[in-house]
Coordinates of C-alpha atoms in Angstrom, one line a residue:
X1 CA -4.6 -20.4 5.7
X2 CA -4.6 -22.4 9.0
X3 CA -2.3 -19.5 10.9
X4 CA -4.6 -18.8 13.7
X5 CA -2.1 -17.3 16.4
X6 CA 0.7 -14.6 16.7
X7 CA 3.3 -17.2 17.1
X8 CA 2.2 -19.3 14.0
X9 CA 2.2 -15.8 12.2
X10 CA 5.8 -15.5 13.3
X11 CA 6.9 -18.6 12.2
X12 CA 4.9 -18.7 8.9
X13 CA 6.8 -15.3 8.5
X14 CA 9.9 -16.4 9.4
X15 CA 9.7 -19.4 7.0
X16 CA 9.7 -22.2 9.6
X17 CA 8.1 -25.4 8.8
X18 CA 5.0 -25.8 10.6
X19 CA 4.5 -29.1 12.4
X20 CA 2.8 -31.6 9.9
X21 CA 3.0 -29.3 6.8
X22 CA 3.5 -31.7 3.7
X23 CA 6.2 -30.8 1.0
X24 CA 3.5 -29.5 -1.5
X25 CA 2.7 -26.7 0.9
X26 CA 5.7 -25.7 1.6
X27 CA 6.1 -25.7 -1.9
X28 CA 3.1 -23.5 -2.4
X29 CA 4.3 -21.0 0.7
X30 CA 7.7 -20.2 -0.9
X31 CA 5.6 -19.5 -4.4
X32 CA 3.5 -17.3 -3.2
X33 CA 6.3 -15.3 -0.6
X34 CA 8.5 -15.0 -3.1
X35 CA 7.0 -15.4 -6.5
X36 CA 6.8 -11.2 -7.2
X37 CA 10.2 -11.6 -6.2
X38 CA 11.3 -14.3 -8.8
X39 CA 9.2 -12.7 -11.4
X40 CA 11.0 -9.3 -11.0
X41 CA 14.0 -10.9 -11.5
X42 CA 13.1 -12.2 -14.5
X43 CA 11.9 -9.0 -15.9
X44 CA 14.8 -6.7 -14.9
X45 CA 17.6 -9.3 -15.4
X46 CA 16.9 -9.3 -19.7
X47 CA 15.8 -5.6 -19.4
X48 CA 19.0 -4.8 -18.3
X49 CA 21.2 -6.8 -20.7
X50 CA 18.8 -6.0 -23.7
X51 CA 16.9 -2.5 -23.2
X52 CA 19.6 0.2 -23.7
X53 CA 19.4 2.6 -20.9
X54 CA 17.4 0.8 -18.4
X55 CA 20.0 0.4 -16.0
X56 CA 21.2 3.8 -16.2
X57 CA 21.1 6.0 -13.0
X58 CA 18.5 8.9 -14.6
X59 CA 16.0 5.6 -15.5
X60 CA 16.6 3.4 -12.4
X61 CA 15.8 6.8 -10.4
X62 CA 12.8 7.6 -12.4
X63 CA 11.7 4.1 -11.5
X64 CA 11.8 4.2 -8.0
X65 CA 11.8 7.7 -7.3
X66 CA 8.6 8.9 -9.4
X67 CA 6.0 6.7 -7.6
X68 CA 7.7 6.8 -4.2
X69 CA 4.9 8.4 -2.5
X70 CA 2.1 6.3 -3.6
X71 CA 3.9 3.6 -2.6
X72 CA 3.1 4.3 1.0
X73 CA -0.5 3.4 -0.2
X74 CA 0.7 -0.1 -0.3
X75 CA 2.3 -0.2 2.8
X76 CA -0.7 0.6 4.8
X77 CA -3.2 -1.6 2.5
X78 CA -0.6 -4.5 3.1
X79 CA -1.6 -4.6 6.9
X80 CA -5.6 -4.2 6.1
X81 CA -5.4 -6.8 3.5
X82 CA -3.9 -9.2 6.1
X83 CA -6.8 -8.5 8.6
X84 CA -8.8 -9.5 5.4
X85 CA -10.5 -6.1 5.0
X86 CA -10.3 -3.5 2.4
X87 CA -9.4 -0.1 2.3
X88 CA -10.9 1.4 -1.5
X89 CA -10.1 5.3 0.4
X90 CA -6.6 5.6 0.0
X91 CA -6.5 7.3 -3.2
X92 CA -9.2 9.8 -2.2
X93 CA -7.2 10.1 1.1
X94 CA -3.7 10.6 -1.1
X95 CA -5.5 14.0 -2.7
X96 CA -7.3 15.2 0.9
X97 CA -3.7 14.9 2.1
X98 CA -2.0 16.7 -0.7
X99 CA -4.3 19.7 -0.2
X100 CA -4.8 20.0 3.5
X101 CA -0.7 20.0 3.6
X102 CA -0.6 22.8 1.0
X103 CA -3.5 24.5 2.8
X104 CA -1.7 24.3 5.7
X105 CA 1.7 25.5 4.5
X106 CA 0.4 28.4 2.6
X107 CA -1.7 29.5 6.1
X108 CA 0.4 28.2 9.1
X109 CA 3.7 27.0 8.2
X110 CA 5.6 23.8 8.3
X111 CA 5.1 22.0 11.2
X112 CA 1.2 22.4 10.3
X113 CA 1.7 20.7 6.8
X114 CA 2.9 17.7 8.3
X115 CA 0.9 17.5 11.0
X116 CA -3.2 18.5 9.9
X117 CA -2.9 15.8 7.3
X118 CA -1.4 13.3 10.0
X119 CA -4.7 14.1 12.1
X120 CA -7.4 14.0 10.0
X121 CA -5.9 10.8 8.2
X122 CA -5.8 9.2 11.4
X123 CA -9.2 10.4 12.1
X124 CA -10.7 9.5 9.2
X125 CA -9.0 5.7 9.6
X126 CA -10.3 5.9 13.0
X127 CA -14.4 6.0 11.5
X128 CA -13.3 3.7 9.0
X129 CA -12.0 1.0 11.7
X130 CA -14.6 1.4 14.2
X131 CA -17.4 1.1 11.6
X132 CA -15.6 -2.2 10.7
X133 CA -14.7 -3.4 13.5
X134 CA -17.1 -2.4 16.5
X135 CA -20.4 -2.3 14.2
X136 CA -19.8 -5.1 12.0
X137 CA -20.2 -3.2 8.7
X138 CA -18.3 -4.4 5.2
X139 CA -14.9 -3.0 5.0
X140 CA -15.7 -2.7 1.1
X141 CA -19.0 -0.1 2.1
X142 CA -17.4 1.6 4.3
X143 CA -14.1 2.1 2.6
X144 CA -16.2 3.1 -0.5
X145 CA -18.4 6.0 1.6
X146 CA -14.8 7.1 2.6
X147 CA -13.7 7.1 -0.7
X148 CA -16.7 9.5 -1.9
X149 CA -16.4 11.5 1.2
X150 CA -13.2 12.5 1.1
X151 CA -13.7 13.5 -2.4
X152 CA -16.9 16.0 -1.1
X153 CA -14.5 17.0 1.4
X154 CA -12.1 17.9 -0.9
X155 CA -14.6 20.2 -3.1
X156 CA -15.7 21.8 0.2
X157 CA -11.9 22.8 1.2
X158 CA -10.8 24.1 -3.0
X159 CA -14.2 25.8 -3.8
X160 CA -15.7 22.8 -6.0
X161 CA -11.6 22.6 -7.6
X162 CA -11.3 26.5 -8.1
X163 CA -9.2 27.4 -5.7
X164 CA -5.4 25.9 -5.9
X165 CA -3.2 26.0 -2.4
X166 CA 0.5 26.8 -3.3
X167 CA 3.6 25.9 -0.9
X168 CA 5.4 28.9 -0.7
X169 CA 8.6 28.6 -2.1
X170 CA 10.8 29.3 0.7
X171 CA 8.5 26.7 3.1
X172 CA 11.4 24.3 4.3
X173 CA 8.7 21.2 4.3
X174 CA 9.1 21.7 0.2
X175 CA 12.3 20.2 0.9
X176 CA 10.7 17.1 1.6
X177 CA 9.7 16.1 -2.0
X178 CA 13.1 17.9 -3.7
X179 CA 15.5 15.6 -5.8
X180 CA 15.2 11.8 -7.2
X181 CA 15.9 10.5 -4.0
X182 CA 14.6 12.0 -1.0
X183 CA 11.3 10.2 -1.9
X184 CA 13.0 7.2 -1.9
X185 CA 15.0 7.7 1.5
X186 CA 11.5 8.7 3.0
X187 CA 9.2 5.6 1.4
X188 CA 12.6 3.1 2.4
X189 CA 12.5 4.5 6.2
X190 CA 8.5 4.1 6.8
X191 CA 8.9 0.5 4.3
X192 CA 11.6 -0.3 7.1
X193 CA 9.7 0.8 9.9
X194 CA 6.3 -1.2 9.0
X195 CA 8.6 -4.3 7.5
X196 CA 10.1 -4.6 11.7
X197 CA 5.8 -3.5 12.9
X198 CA 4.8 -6.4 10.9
X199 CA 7.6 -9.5 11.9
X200 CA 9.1 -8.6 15.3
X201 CA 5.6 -7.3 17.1
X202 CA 2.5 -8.1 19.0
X203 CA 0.8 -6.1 17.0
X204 CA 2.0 -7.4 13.7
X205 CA 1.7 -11.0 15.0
X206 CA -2.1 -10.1 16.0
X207 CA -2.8 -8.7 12.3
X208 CA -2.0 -11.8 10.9
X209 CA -3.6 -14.1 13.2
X210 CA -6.6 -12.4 12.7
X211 CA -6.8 -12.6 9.0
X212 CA -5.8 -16.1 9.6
X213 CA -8.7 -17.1 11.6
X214 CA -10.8 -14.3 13.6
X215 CA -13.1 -16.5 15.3
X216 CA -9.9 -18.4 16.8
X217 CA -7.8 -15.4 17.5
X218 CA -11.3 -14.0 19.4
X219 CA -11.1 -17.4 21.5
X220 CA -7.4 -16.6 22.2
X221 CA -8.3 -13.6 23.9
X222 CA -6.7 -10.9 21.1
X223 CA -8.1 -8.2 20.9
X224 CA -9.4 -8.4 17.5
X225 CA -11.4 -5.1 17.1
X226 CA -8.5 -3.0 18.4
X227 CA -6.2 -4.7 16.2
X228 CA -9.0 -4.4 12.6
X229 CA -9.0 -0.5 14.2
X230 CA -5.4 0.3 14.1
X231 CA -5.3 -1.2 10.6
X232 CA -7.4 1.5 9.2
X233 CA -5.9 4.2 11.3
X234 CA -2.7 3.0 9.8
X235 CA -3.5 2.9 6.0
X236 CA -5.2 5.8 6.0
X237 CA -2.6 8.3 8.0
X238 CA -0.2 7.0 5.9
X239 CA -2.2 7.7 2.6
X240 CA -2.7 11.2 4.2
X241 CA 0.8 11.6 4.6
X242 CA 1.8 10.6 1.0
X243 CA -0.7 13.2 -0.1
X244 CA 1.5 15.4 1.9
X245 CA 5.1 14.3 0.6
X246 CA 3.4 14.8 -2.8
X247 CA 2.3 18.4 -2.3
X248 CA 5.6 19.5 -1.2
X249 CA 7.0 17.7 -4.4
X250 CA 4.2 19.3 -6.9
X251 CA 4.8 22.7 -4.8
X252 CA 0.5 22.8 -5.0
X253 CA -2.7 20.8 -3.7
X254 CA -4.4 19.1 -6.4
X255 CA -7.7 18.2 -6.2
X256 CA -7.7 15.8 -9.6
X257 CA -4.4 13.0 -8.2
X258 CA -5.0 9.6 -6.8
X259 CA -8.4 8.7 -8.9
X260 CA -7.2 4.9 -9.3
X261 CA -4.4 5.1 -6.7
X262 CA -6.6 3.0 -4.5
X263 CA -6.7 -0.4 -7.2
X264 CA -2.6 0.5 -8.6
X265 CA -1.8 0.0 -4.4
X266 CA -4.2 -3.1 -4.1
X267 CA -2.6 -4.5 -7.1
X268 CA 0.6 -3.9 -6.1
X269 CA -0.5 -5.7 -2.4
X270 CA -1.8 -9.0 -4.2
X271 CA 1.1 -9.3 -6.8
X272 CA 3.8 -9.1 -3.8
X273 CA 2.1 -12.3 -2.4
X274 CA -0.7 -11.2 0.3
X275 CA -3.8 -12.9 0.1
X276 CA -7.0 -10.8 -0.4
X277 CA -8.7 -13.1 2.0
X278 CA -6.0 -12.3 4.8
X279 CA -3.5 -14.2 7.1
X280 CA -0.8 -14.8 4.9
X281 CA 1.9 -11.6 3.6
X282 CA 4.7 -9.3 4.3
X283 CA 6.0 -5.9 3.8
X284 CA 8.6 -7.7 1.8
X285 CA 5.9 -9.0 -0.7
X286 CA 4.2 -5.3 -1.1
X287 CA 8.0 -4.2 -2.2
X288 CA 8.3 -6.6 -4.3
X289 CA 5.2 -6.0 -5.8
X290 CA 5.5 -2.2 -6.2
X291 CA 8.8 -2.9 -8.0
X292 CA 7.3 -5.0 -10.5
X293 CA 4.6 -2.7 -11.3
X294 CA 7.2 -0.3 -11.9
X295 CA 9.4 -1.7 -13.6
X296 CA 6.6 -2.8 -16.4
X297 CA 5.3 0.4 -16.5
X298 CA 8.8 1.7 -17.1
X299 CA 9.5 -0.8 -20.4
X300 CA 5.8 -0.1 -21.6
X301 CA 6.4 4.0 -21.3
X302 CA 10.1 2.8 -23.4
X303 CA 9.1 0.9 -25.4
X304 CA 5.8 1.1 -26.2
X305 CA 4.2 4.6 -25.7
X306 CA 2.6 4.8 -28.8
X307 CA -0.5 2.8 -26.9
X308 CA -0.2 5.4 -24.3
X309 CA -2.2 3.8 -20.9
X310 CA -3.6 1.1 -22.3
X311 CA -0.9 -1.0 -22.8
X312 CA -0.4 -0.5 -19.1
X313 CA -3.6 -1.1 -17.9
X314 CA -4.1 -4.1 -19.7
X315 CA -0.7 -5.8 -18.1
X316 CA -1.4 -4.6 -14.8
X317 CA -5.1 -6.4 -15.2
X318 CA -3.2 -9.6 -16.9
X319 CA -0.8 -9.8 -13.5
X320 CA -3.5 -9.1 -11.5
X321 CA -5.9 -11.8 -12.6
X322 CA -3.0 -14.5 -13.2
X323 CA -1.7 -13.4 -9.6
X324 CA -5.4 -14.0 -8.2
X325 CA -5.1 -17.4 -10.1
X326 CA -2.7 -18.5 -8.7
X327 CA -3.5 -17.8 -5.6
X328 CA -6.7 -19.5 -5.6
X329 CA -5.1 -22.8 -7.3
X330 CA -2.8 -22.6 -4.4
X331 CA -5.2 -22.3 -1.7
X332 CA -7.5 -24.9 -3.1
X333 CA -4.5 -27.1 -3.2
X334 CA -3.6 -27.1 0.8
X335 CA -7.2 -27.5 1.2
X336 CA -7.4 -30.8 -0.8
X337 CA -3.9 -32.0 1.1

């Protein structure tokens, strides 16, 4: 990826045509923005006409509405994964959410169940950024100690898992996970919200450009270590805050969700089109991507829950790797143009 600059970001997002690109890469841009896309198409157009009941209202709002939450995962990996880094604590982060909210709304009320897990996400982002970008540790170490410590953290707070926090019943933030669809309205507004961060800001621009090509974007004078900061703040409040949305939707912190979150929202990241080695990728992409994963474990669970997980694990590895694939044959091929 030759995107070195917020402009060239913009424009690459946009879809312009770069000066001097050559009809192969534009080729390979327009695979890999909107191949997720094409693909989920493909699956949910026969599904539709051929699996009875898939298009019904109950299953179409099982699809989207029982993963809602972890999608947020995605959203904030999309933006780390565009700086090139990693973040391997958002599952981790998803459960120290979940009970700090509950925590908070059995001890202090509403307003404190949103808010504590807001805090110490973005703290804990905050370490994880710094470390990354003002030290010049590997996002994957330090990601991983956040994974682990999160997961102490989390045995500290519940007595090593003996002690359950309940949302009182009659605590209004419950009303946040209620129905099908409030999870959906919720994940679509902050999916909206990072979709216009992403395309029509500085800061979005300065993500990009930075995954594109730090070493130029430090030349340019953008301020590169603020930028690989905010990222981490940014994935992992909003993995704290999904921990939260689930908590009032369980009613109860649980100390044993999100083991595996952390590669389901990676996946979903590098299916929807954004390269693990950063520059190139939207918000778009990520939705995209979570919708296919959905959708496949939705016809697996229908039609083929006899192999219970596997089944599912094994497809989401086969997209994965052919995703990967393709990405790689892609990138080799603007670099031999």
């Amino acid at each position: 990826m030759s995107t070195s600059s917020p402009a060239a970001a913009r424009a690459s997002r946009r879809g312009a045509r770069p000066s001097g690109e050559t009809a192969s890469e534009r080729l390979a841009g327009r695979i890999q923005r909107h191949g997720a896309l094409s693909v989920l198409a493909l699956v949910v157009l026969p599904a539709a006409v051929f699996s009875p009941g898939f298009a019904g209202a109950d299953n179409l709002g099982a699809v989207l509405g029982n993963n809602a939450f972890v999608w947020l995962l995605a959203l904030g990996l999309t933006f780390v994964i565009l700086t090139g880094g990693i973040d391997l604590s958002v599952g981790s982060m998803y459960a120290l959410g979940g009970v700090l909210a509950a925590w908070a709304a059995q001890h202090h009320g509403t307003w404190a169940a949103l808010l504590v897990p807001l805090v110490v996400g973005a703290a804990w982002g905050c370490v994880h950024g710094l470390l990354v970008a003002r030290a010049g540790m590997a996002p994957f170490i330090v990601t991983l100690a956040g994974l682990l410590g999160a997961r102490g953290l989390l045995q500290v707070i519940t007595d090593e898992g003996t002690t359950t926090y309940l949302v009182p019943r009659d605590s209004a933030f419950r009303s946040l996970g209620e129905g099908t669809w409030t999870p959906v309205l919720i994940a679509a507004v902050l999916f909206g919200l990072g979709a216009l961060l992403l395309a029509r800001t500085r800061f979005g621009a300065t993500t990009t450009a930075v995954g594109g090509n730090e070493h130029a974007a430090r030349l340019m004078g953008l301020p590169v270590a603020r930028t690989k900061t905010l990222v981490y703040v940014l994935s992992a409040t909003l993995a704290s805050a999904a921990g939260a949305l689930g908590s009032a939707r369980l009613g109860s912190g649980v100390t044993t969700v999100g083991v595996g979150y952390e590669l389901t929202a990676i996946a979903s990241v590098v299916i929807g089109g954004t390269l693990l080695t950063g520059g190139s990728g939207s918000v778009g992409g990520t939705v995209a991507g979570v919708l296919l994963l959905s959708v496949i474990h939705n016809l697996i669970d229908r039609s083929a829950s006899q192999f219970g997980s596997a089944v599912t694990d094994t497809v989401n590895g086969g997209f994965l790797a052919a995703v990967v694939l393709a990405q790689a044959l892609l990138h080799r091929g603007r670099q031999d143009e």
